[in-house]
């Protein structure tokens, strides 16, 4: 089993910054890709940012230039630095990882979600 623990959400004014963290633990042999998704009320869940095992990143257009995804492989942790936040960034943010377990199987795992609220 693999567990993901997210932290770092909260309430911030427009223009402010937040940093989300997601730490994975458990029967991990390796972590392949890591990503952040978000779901706003009345909208579908969308990919925010993704980073692969080689460190290559990609971002959704609305967050390019404002958000930065990074990972610390020694800590099995992925981060999302969010700057210049806008009210439309308000959503529940979920981390997702693709893990190869010690048993040799590859699975997707999701965090519990953390609320980000940006006030105008």
Tab-separated table of N, CA and C in Angstrom:
chain	number	residue	atom	x	y	z
A	1	UNK	N	0.832	-1.206	0.000
A	1	UNK	CA	0.000	0.000	0.000
A	1	UNK	C	0.860	1.247	0.000
A	2	UNK	N	0.327	2.271	-0.619
A	2	UNK	CA	1.008	3.566	-0.689
A	2	UNK	C	0.047	4.628	-0.180
A	3	UNK	N	0.559	5.511	0.631
A	3	UNK	CA	-0.248	6.606	1.160
A	3	UNK	C	0.324	7.934	0.670
A	4	UNK	N	-0.575	8.860	0.384
A	4	UNK	CA	-0.193	10.213	-0.002
A	4	UNK	C	-0.766	11.183	1.016
A	5	UNK	N	0.052	12.081	1.492
A	5	UNK	CA	-0.397	13.096	2.442
A	5	UNK	C	-0.104	14.462	1.859
A	6	UNK	N	-1.170	15.225	1.653
A	6	UNK	CA	-1.044	16.569	1.098
A	6	UNK	C	-1.077	17.610	2.209
A	7	UNK	N	-0.442	18.722	1.947
A	7	UNK	CA	-0.499	19.840	2.878
A	7	UNK	C	-0.242	21.128	2.121
A	8	UNK	N	-0.572	22.245	2.767
A	8	UNK	CA	-0.213	23.540	2.217
A	8	UNK	C	-1.355	24.365	1.659
A	9	UNK	N	-2.554	23.818	1.611
A	9	UNK	CA	-3.666	24.614	1.107
A	9	UNK	C	-4.084	25.675	2.111
A	10	UNK	N	-5.031	26.521	1.703
A	10	UNK	CA	-5.513	27.545	2.599
A	10	UNK	C	-6.181	28.673	1.872
A	11	UNK	N	-6.376	29.759	2.596
A	11	UNK	CA	-7.020	30.959	2.073
A	11	UNK	C	-5.963	32.028	1.845
A	12	UNK	N	-5.979	32.626	0.676
A	12	UNK	CA	-4.991	33.658	0.349
A	12	UNK	C	-5.674	34.715	-0.511
A	13	UNK	N	-5.169	35.930	-0.433
A	13	UNK	CA	-5.696	36.998	-1.275
A	13	UNK	C	-5.137	36.890	-2.681
A	14	UNK	N	-5.880	37.420	-3.625
A	14	UNK	CA	-5.403	37.447	-5.006
A	14	UNK	C	-4.035	38.111	-5.065
A	15	UNK	N	-3.164	37.501	-5.856
A	15	UNK	CA	-1.798	37.985	-5.959
A	15	UNK	C	-0.838	37.305	-5.002
A	16	UNK	N	-1.382	36.565	-4.063
A	16	UNK	CA	-0.550	35.888	-3.086
A	16	UNK	C	0.003	34.567	-3.574
A	17	UNK	N	0.671	33.862	-2.657
A	17	UNK	CA	1.332	32.601	-3.004
A	17	UNK	C	0.996	31.524	-1.982
A	18	UNK	N	1.019	30.301	-2.451
A	18	UNK	CA	0.904	29.130	-1.603
A	18	UNK	C	1.823	28.055	-2.163
A	19	UNK	N	2.251	27.150	-1.285
A	19	UNK	CA	3.057	26.013	-1.714
A	19	UNK	C	2.402	24.739	-1.212
A	20	UNK	N	2.031	23.892	-2.132
A	20	UNK	CA	1.449	22.598	-1.781
A	20	UNK	C	2.533	21.530	-1.760
A	21	UNK	N	2.373	20.583	-0.852
A	21	UNK	CA	3.285	19.444	-0.761
A	21	UNK	C	2.480	18.158	-0.756
A	22	UNK	N	3.069	17.119	-1.288
A	22	UNK	CA	2.428	15.812	-1.285
A	22	UNK	C	3.520	14.768	-1.069
A	23	UNK	N	3.475	14.100	0.074
A	23	UNK	CA	4.488	13.116	0.425
A	23	UNK	C	3.926	11.710	0.295
A	24	UNK	N	4.648	10.867	-0.393
A	24	UNK	CA	4.236	9.477	-0.582
A	24	UNK	C	5.044	8.577	0.339
A	25	UNK	N	4.375	7.566	0.864
A	25	UNK	CA	5.053	6.598	1.726
A	25	UNK	C	4.414	5.228	1.549
A	26	UNK	N	5.152	4.208	1.965
A	26	UNK	CA	4.617	2.862	1.861
A	26	UNK	C	5.502	1.972	1.025
A	27	UNK	N	4.875	1.043	0.339
A	27	UNK	CA	5.594	0.014	-0.427
A	27	UNK	C	6.024	0.550	-1.793
A	28	UNK	N	6.942	1.498	-1.755
A	28	UNK	CA	7.377	2.184	-2.973
A	28	UNK	C	8.717	1.641	-3.425
A	29	UNK	N	8.751	1.166	-4.664
A	29	UNK	CA	10.044	0.832	-5.273
A	29	UNK	C	10.574	2.038	-6.032
A	30	UNK	N	9.690	2.656	-6.803
A	30	UNK	CA	10.054	3.892	-7.502
A	30	UNK	C	8.787	4.678	-7.796
A	31	UNK	N	8.963	5.985	-7.911
A	31	UNK	CA	7.847	6.846	-8.299
A	31	UNK	C	8.105	7.325	-9.710
A	32	UNK	N	7.203	7.089	-10.573
A	32	UNK	CA	7.353	7.453	-11.969
A	32	UNK	C	6.893	8.896	-12.160
A	33	UNK	N	5.711	9.114	-12.616
A	33	UNK	CA	5.251	10.481	-12.812
A	33	UNK	C	4.509	10.976	-11.569
A	34	UNK	N	4.507	12.285	-11.420
A	34	UNK	CA	3.814	12.939	-10.304
A	34	UNK	C	3.084	14.141	-10.875
A	35	UNK	N	1.911	14.418	-10.336
A	35	UNK	CA	1.162	15.537	-10.885
A	35	UNK	C	0.199	16.138	-9.890
A	36	UNK	N	-0.269	17.300	-10.256
A	36	UNK	CA	-1.297	17.999	-9.484
A	36	UNK	C	-2.509	18.236	-10.370
A	37	UNK	N	-3.685	17.978	-9.826
A	37	UNK	CA	-4.952	18.220	-10.486
A	37	UNK	C	-5.763	19.136	-9.579
A	38	UNK	N	-6.800	19.721	-10.183
A	38	UNK	CA	-7.702	20.509	-9.348
A	38	UNK	C	-9.134	20.361	-9.841
A	39	UNK	N	-10.050	20.535	-8.911
A	39	UNK	CA	-11.470	20.493	-9.248
A	39	UNK	C	-12.164	21.642	-8.559
A	40	UNK	N	-12.705	22.525	-9.387
A	40	UNK	CA	-13.479	23.649	-8.880
A	40	UNK	C	-14.956	23.282	-8.899
A	41	UNK	N	-15.764	23.934	-8.063
A	41	UNK	CA	-17.203	23.643	-8.038
A	41	UNK	C	-17.829	23.830	-9.413
A	42	UNK	N	-18.584	22.843	-9.841
A	42	UNK	CA	-19.267	22.943	-11.118
A	42	UNK	C	-18.395	22.694	-12.327
A	43	UNK	N	-17.143	22.361	-12.113
A	43	UNK	CA	-16.225	22.111	-13.228
A	43	UNK	C	-15.650	20.707	-13.118
A	44	UNK	N	-15.132	20.239	-14.240
A	44	UNK	CA	-14.483	18.937	-14.230
A	44	UNK	C	-13.081	19.058	-13.656
A	45	UNK	N	-12.593	17.935	-13.153
A	45	UNK	CA	-11.216	17.913	-12.679
A	45	UNK	C	-10.272	18.129	-13.860
A	46	UNK	N	-9.231	18.921	-13.628
A	46	UNK	CA	-8.286	19.219	-14.698
A	46	UNK	C	-6.854	19.065	-14.209
A	47	UNK	N	-5.991	18.711	-15.124
A	47	UNK	CA	-4.570	18.626	-14.822
A	47	UNK	C	-4.011	20.029	-14.685
A	48	UNK	N	-3.259	20.256	-13.639
A	48	UNK	CA	-2.611	21.544	-13.411
A	48	UNK	C	-1.150	21.488	-13.868
A	49	UNK	N	-0.431	20.485	-13.394
A	49	UNK	CA	0.995	20.365	-13.715
A	49	UNK	C	1.423	18.922	-13.540
A	50	UNK	N	2.473	18.561	-14.274
A	50	UNK	CA	2.952	17.185	-14.263
A	50	UNK	C	4.474	17.196	-14.359
A	51	UNK	N	5.101	16.248	-13.667
A	51	UNK	CA	6.551	16.105	-13.748
A	51	UNK	C	6.868	14.616	-13.840
A	52	UNK	N	7.718	14.250	-14.792
A	52	UNK	CA	8.035	12.834	-14.941
A	52	UNK	C	9.295	12.464	-14.170
A	53	UNK	N	9.680	11.221	-14.268
A	53	UNK	CA	10.809	10.738	-13.479
A	53	UNK	C	12.116	11.412	-13.882
A	54	UNK	N	12.177	11.922	-15.096
A	54	UNK	CA	13.375	12.611	-15.548
A	54	UNK	C	13.396	14.092	-15.225
A	55	UNK	N	12.302	14.576	-14.657
A	55	UNK	CA	12.237	15.979	-14.271
A	55	UNK	C	11.586	16.886	-15.302
A	56	UNK	N	11.138	16.320	-16.412
A	56	UNK	CA	10.455	17.141	-17.413
A	56	UNK	C	9.063	17.513	-16.909
A	57	UNK	N	8.686	18.741	-17.178
A	57	UNK	CA	7.425	19.263	-16.658
A	57	UNK	C	6.509	19.746	-17.780
A	58	UNK	N	5.235	19.759	-17.489
A	58	UNK	CA	4.289	20.442	-18.370
A	58	UNK	C	3.182	21.018	-17.505
A	59	UNK	N	2.574	22.073	-18.006
A	59	UNK	CA	1.609	22.866	-17.252
A	59	UNK	C	0.363	23.139	-18.087
A	60	UNK	N	-0.753	23.263	-17.400
A	60	UNK	CA	-1.954	23.729	-18.055
A	60	UNK	C	-1.763	25.199	-18.425
A	61	UNK	N	-2.355	25.605	-19.532
A	61	UNK	CA	-2.160	26.988	-19.999
A	61	UNK	C	-2.516	28.036	-18.956
A	62	UNK	N	-3.613	27.872	-18.202
A	62	UNK	CA	-3.980	28.938	-17.244
A	62	UNK	C	-2.953	29.190	-16.136
A	63	UNK	N	-2.052	28.235	-15.893
A	63	UNK	CA	-1.111	28.400	-14.778
A	63	UNK	C	0.325	28.598	-15.234
A	64	UNK	N	0.558	28.541	-16.530
A	64	UNK	CA	1.919	28.698	-17.033
A	64	UNK	C	2.475	30.047	-16.618
A	65	UNK	N	3.700	30.018	-16.143
A	65	UNK	CA	4.362	31.237	-15.719
A	65	UNK	C	4.046	31.651	-14.292
A	66	UNK	N	3.057	30.987	-13.676
A	66	UNK	CA	2.695	31.330	-12.289
A	66	UNK	C	2.946	30.173	-11.329
A	67	UNK	N	2.766	28.951	-11.799
A	67	UNK	CA	2.933	27.766	-10.955
A	67	UNK	C	4.206	27.022	-11.354
A	68	UNK	N	4.836	26.396	-10.367
A	68	UNK	CA	6.018	25.582	-10.618
A	68	UNK	C	5.892	24.258	-9.878
A	69	UNK	N	6.027	23.175	-10.613
A	69	UNK	CA	6.011	21.852	-10.000
A	69	UNK	C	7.440	21.366	-9.846
A	70	UNK	N	7.717	20.694	-8.736
A	70	UNK	CA	9.047	20.135	-8.509
A	70	UNK	C	8.897	18.863	-7.670
A	71	UNK	N	9.963	18.096	-7.617
A	71	UNK	CA	9.920	16.872	-6.836
A	71	UNK	C	11.235	16.655	-6.117
A	72	UNK	N	11.153	16.014	-4.961
A	72	UNK	CA	12.320	15.621	-4.197
A	72	UNK	C	12.275	14.102	-4.112
A	73	UNK	N	13.072	13.454	-4.939
A	73	UNK	CA	13.009	11.996	-5.017
A	73	UNK	C	13.452	11.330	-3.721
A	74	UNK	N	14.374	11.963	-2.999
A	74	UNK	CA	14.839	11.383	-1.735
A	74	UNK	C	13.724	11.351	-0.700
A	75	UNK	N	12.788	12.287	-0.815
A	75	UNK	CA	11.684	12.379	0.139
A	75	UNK	C	10.374	11.866	-0.438
A	76	UNK	N	10.401	11.390	-1.677
A	76	UNK	CA	9.168	10.933	-2.343
A	76	UNK	C	8.080	12.001	-2.269
A	77	UNK	N	8.460	13.224	-2.528
A	77	UNK	CA	7.549	14.358	-2.347
A	77	UNK	C	7.499	15.191	-3.622
A	78	UNK	N	6.300	15.648	-3.925
A	78	UNK	CA	6.102	16.567	-5.037
A	78	UNK	C	5.536	17.868	-4.479
A	79	UNK	N	5.957	18.970	-5.066
A	79	UNK	CA	5.549	20.294	-4.619
A	79	UNK	C	4.870	21.044	-5.756
A	80	UNK	N	4.024	21.997	-5.371
A	80	UNK	CA	3.455	22.912	-6.340
A	80	UNK	C	3.547	24.313	-5.741
A	81	UNK	N	4.451	25.102	-6.278
A	81	UNK	CA	4.571	26.499	-5.870
A	81	UNK	C	3.621	27.312	-6.721
A	82	UNK	N	2.705	28.000	-6.073
A	82	UNK	CA	1.687	28.767	-6.776
A	82	UNK	C	1.861	30.241	-6.446
A	83	UNK	N	2.194	31.033	-7.444
A	83	UNK	CA	2.382	32.465	-7.281
A	83	UNK	C	1.334	33.220	-8.078
A	84	UNK	N	1.186	34.501	-7.753
A	84	UNK	CA	0.233	35.364	-8.467
A	84	UNK	C	-1.134	34.690	-8.563
A	85	UNK	N	-1.605	34.188	-7.450
A	85	UNK	CA	-2.863	33.453	-7.443
A	85	UNK	C	-4.035	34.341	-7.800
A	86	UNK	N	-4.997	33.744	-8.480
A	86	UNK	CA	-6.194	34.441	-8.927
A	86	UNK	C	-7.426	33.755	-8.334
A	87	UNK	N	-8.532	34.456	-8.229
A	87	UNK	CA	-9.752	33.816	-7.709
A	87	UNK	C	-10.149	32.567	-8.503
A	88	UNK	N	-9.859	32.553	-9.783
A	88	UNK	CA	-10.220	31.384	-10.584
A	88	UNK	C	-9.338	30.176	-10.298
A	89	UNK	N	-8.300	30.333	-9.491
A	89	UNK	CA	-7.496	29.189	-9.055
A	89	UNK	C	-8.141	28.461	-7.879
A	90	UNK	N	-9.215	29.032	-7.349
A	90	UNK	CA	-9.903	28.393	-6.227
A	90	UNK	C	-10.410	27.023	-6.622
A	91	UNK	N	-10.028	26.002	-5.856
A	91	UNK	CA	-10.391	24.621	-6.165
A	91	UNK	C	-9.844	23.716	-5.071
A	92	UNK	N	-10.265	22.459	-5.128
A	92	UNK	CA	-9.599	21.431	-4.344
A	92	UNK	C	-8.473	20.866	-5.211
A	93	UNK	N	-7.284	20.845	-4.668
A	93	UNK	CA	-6.111	20.379	-5.398
A	93	UNK	C	-5.738	18.979	-4.922
A	94	UNK	N	-5.507	18.108	-5.892
A	94	UNK	CA	-5.173	16.719	-5.606
A	94	UNK	C	-3.812	16.384	-6.223
A	95	UNK	N	-2.996	15.687	-5.472
A	95	UNK	CA	-1.787	15.152	-6.089
A	95	UNK	C	-2.073	13.730	-6.564
A	96	UNK	N	-1.343	13.323	-7.573
A	96	UNK	CA	-1.478	11.983	-8.124
A	96	UNK	C	-0.099	11.491	-8.514
A	97	UNK	N	0.182	10.246	-8.187
A	97	UNK	CA	1.483	9.686	-8.521
A	97	UNK	C	1.304	8.313	-9.154
A	98	UNK	N	2.229	7.973	-9.997
A	98	UNK	CA	2.287	6.628	-10.566
A	98	UNK	C	3.475	5.936	-9.922
A	99	UNK	N	3.186	4.878	-9.213
A	99	UNK	CA	4.191	4.213	-8.383
A	99	UNK	C	4.410	2.785	-8.849
A	100	UNK	N	5.668	2.380	-8.891
A	100	UNK	CA	5.988	0.960	-9.007
A	100	UNK	C	6.236	0.462	-7.588
A	101	UNK	N	5.434	-0.477	-7.162
A	101	UNK	CA	5.546	-0.951	-5.790
A	101	UNK	C	6.696	-1.937	-5.632
A	102	UNK	N	6.977	-2.264	-4.400
A	102	UNK	CA	8.032	-3.242	-4.132
A	102	UNK	C	7.641	-4.615	-4.657
A	103	UNK	N	6.367	-4.796	-4.899
A	103	UNK	CA	5.908	-6.044	-5.502
A	103	UNK	C	6.042	-6.079	-7.005
A	104	UNK	N	6.468	-4.939	-7.569
A	104	UNK	CA	6.709	-4.904	-9.004
A	104	UNK	C	5.531	-4.473	-9.853
A	105	UNK	N	4.480	-3.983	-9.205
A	105	UNK	CA	3.298	-3.554	-9.951
A	105	UNK	C	3.225	-2.040	-9.999
A	106	UNK	N	2.603	-1.529	-11.046
A	106	UNK	CA	2.468	-0.082	-11.215
A	106	UNK	C	1.025	0.318	-10.930
A	107	UNK	N	0.864	1.306	-10.081
A	107	UNK	CA	-0.462	1.784	-9.704
A	107	UNK	C	-0.499	3.297	-9.702
A	108	UNK	N	-1.719	3.825	-9.867
A	108	UNK	CA	-1.976	5.241	-9.650
A	108	UNK	C	-2.491	5.424	-8.224
A	109	UNK	N	-2.010	6.464	-7.570
A	109	UNK	CA	-2.506	6.815	-6.249
A	109	UNK	C	-2.862	8.293	-6.219
A	110	UNK	N	-3.877	8.607	-5.419
A	110	UNK	CA	-4.367	9.982	-5.311
A	110	UNK	C	-4.336	10.447	-3.861
A	111	UNK	N	-4.007	11.723	-3.689
A	111	UNK	CA	-4.078	12.326	-2.379
A	111	UNK	C	-5.518	12.631	-1.994
A	112	UNK	N	-5.689	13.070	-0.758
A	112	UNK	CA	-7.027	13.308	-0.234
A	112	UNK	C	-7.597	14.648	-0.682
A	113	UNK	N	-6.761	15.495	-1.219
A	113	UNK	CA	-7.211	16.809	-1.660
A	113	UNK	C	-6.977	17.866	-0.601
A	114	UNK	N	-6.625	19.046	-1.056
A	114	UNK	CA	-6.442	20.184	-0.156
A	114	UNK	C	-7.103	21.407	-0.788
A	115	UNK	N	-7.853	22.127	0.013
A	115	UNK	CA	-8.617	23.276	-0.493
A	115	UNK	C	-7.711	24.495	-0.643
A	116	UNK	N	-7.797	25.116	-1.801
A	116	UNK	CA	-7.140	26.400	-2.047
A	116	UNK	C	-8.236	27.404	-2.381
A	117	UNK	N	-8.297	28.468	-1.616
A	117	UNK	CA	-9.295	29.513	-1.832
A	117	UNK	C	-8.585	30.839	-2.003
A	118	UNK	N	-8.861	31.506	-3.112
A	118	UNK	CA	-8.235	32.790	-3.420
A	118	UNK	C	-9.327	33.852	-3.414
A	119	UNK	N	-9.202	34.796	-2.517
A	119	UNK	CA	-10.191	35.862	-2.413
A	119	UNK	C	-9.788	37.054	-3.270
A	120	UNK	N	-10.787	37.744	-3.769
A	120	UNK	CA	-10.518	38.905	-4.647
A	120	UNK	C	-10.402	40.193	-3.849
